[in-house]
């Protein structure tokens, strides 16, 4: 599979919102039930919504974790529902990276073991590069500590580093800095932006009020 240049959302709506098509919430959405919303490779998009608005669902739909929606999601014109298991494995290894809101770290493993589990699939980063990112985020000294002993904010920083330890055309970040102060938000944003620029990739993040500070990001209301 070659690099993904576009992700198209056509008439998309979570099944749980079925029957709400004429409500103000859905009618005012810039995502749900749009004839076509195209995410271009290289984009910087921040999707904002209230809690329960479907932010996590949207990223799960794009990443192929869930298919409980009406409408279509297309990767360069190819319908996502028609992709094989092998296609999805390839997509998630080399084309789509996801930082889920619940982080999905392994608490019994160390910080570096969590990073290496992801990085080992493609050897995308060296150990020195991963340690440098941890240092920039102020948790270099936690590298050999079990993740379960870290604070939520420290775990979030680990998950940000893990998210960029692979090739990607689009980086999907679900409320990535909800537990970070402004200083760490800016550092996290610089790490994400630097890696996306290096790969020519798009960044799609979500926020309920504390967005990742990516300069020039397009704000989209869900």
PDB file of N, CA, C and O in Angstrom, residues 1 45 63 91 127 130 138 147 170 174 203:
ATOM      1  N   UNK A   1       0.848  -1.196   0.000  1.00  0.00           N
ATOM      2  CA  UNK A   1       0.000   0.000   0.000  1.00  0.00           C
ATOM      3  C   UNK A   1       0.885   1.248   0.000  1.00  0.00           C
ATOM      4  O   UNK A   1       1.816   1.363   0.796  1.00  0.00           O
ATOM      5  N   UNK A  45      -5.584  19.661  11.743  1.00  0.00           N
ATOM      6  CA  UNK A  45      -6.992  19.821  12.065  1.00  0.00           C
ATOM      7  C   UNK A  45      -7.216  19.513  13.538  1.00  0.00           C
ATOM      8  O   UNK A  45      -6.732  18.496  14.054  1.00  0.00           O
ATOM      9  N   UNK A  63      -9.767   4.819  12.301  1.00  0.00           N
ATOM     10  CA  UNK A  63      -8.713   3.840  12.581  1.00  0.00           C
ATOM     11  C   UNK A  63      -9.183   2.396  12.370  1.00  0.00           C
ATOM     12  O   UNK A  63      -8.389   1.465  12.379  1.00  0.00           O
ATOM     13  N   UNK A  91      -2.113  -0.653   7.314  1.00  0.00           N
ATOM     14  CA  UNK A  91      -2.506   0.732   7.586  1.00  0.00           C
ATOM     15  C   UNK A  91      -2.025   1.178   8.962  1.00  0.00           C
ATOM     16  O   UNK A  91      -1.459   2.258   9.123  1.00  0.00           O
ATOM     17  N   UNK A 127      16.792   4.097  20.230  1.00  0.00           N
ATOM     18  CA  UNK A 127      16.574   4.273  21.667  1.00  0.00           C
ATOM     19  C   UNK A 127      16.987   5.678  22.095  1.00  0.00           C
ATOM     20  O   UNK A 127      16.318   6.306  22.937  1.00  0.00           O
ATOM     21  N   UNK A 130      14.213   8.117  21.316  1.00  0.00           N
ATOM     22  CA  UNK A 130      13.096   8.001  22.246  1.00  0.00           C
ATOM     23  C   UNK A 130      13.444   8.635  23.590  1.00  0.00           C
ATOM     24  O   UNK A 130      12.618   9.336  24.192  1.00  0.00           O
ATOM     25  N   UNK A 138      10.345  16.026  30.101  1.00  0.00           N
ATOM     26  CA  UNK A 138      10.618  16.038  31.533  1.00  0.00           C
ATOM     27  C   UNK A 138      10.448  14.719  32.245  1.00  0.00           C
ATOM     28  O   UNK A 138      10.298  14.689  33.478  1.00  0.00           O
ATOM     29  N   UNK A 147       5.027   1.968  34.191  1.00  0.00           N
ATOM     30  CA  UNK A 147       4.071   2.999  33.786  1.00  0.00           C
ATOM     31  C   UNK A 147       2.951   3.155  34.815  1.00  0.00           C
ATOM     32  O   UNK A 147       2.456   4.256  35.049  1.00  0.00           O
ATOM     33  N   UNK A 170      -1.071   9.878   8.571  1.00  0.00           N
ATOM     34  CA  UNK A 170      -1.985  10.655   9.409  1.00  0.00           C
ATOM     35  C   UNK A 170      -1.785  10.222  10.856  1.00  0.00           C
ATOM     36  O   UNK A 170      -1.742   9.036  11.159  1.00  0.00           O
ATOM     37  N   UNK A 174      -6.397  11.686  20.283  1.00  0.00           N
ATOM     38  CA  UNK A 174      -7.665  11.904  20.976  1.00  0.00           C
ATOM     39  C   UNK A 174      -7.415  12.570  22.328  1.00  0.00           C
ATOM     40  O   UNK A 174      -6.976  11.921  23.279  1.00  0.00           O
ATOM     41  N   UNK A 203      -2.058  15.817  10.809  1.00  0.00           N
ATOM     42  CA  UNK A 203      -2.356  15.674  12.235  1.00  0.00           C
ATOM     43  C   UNK A 203      -3.836  15.981  12.440  1.00  0.00           C
ATOM     44  O   UNK A 203      -4.312  17.050  12.055  1.00  0.00           O
TER      45      UNK A 203
END
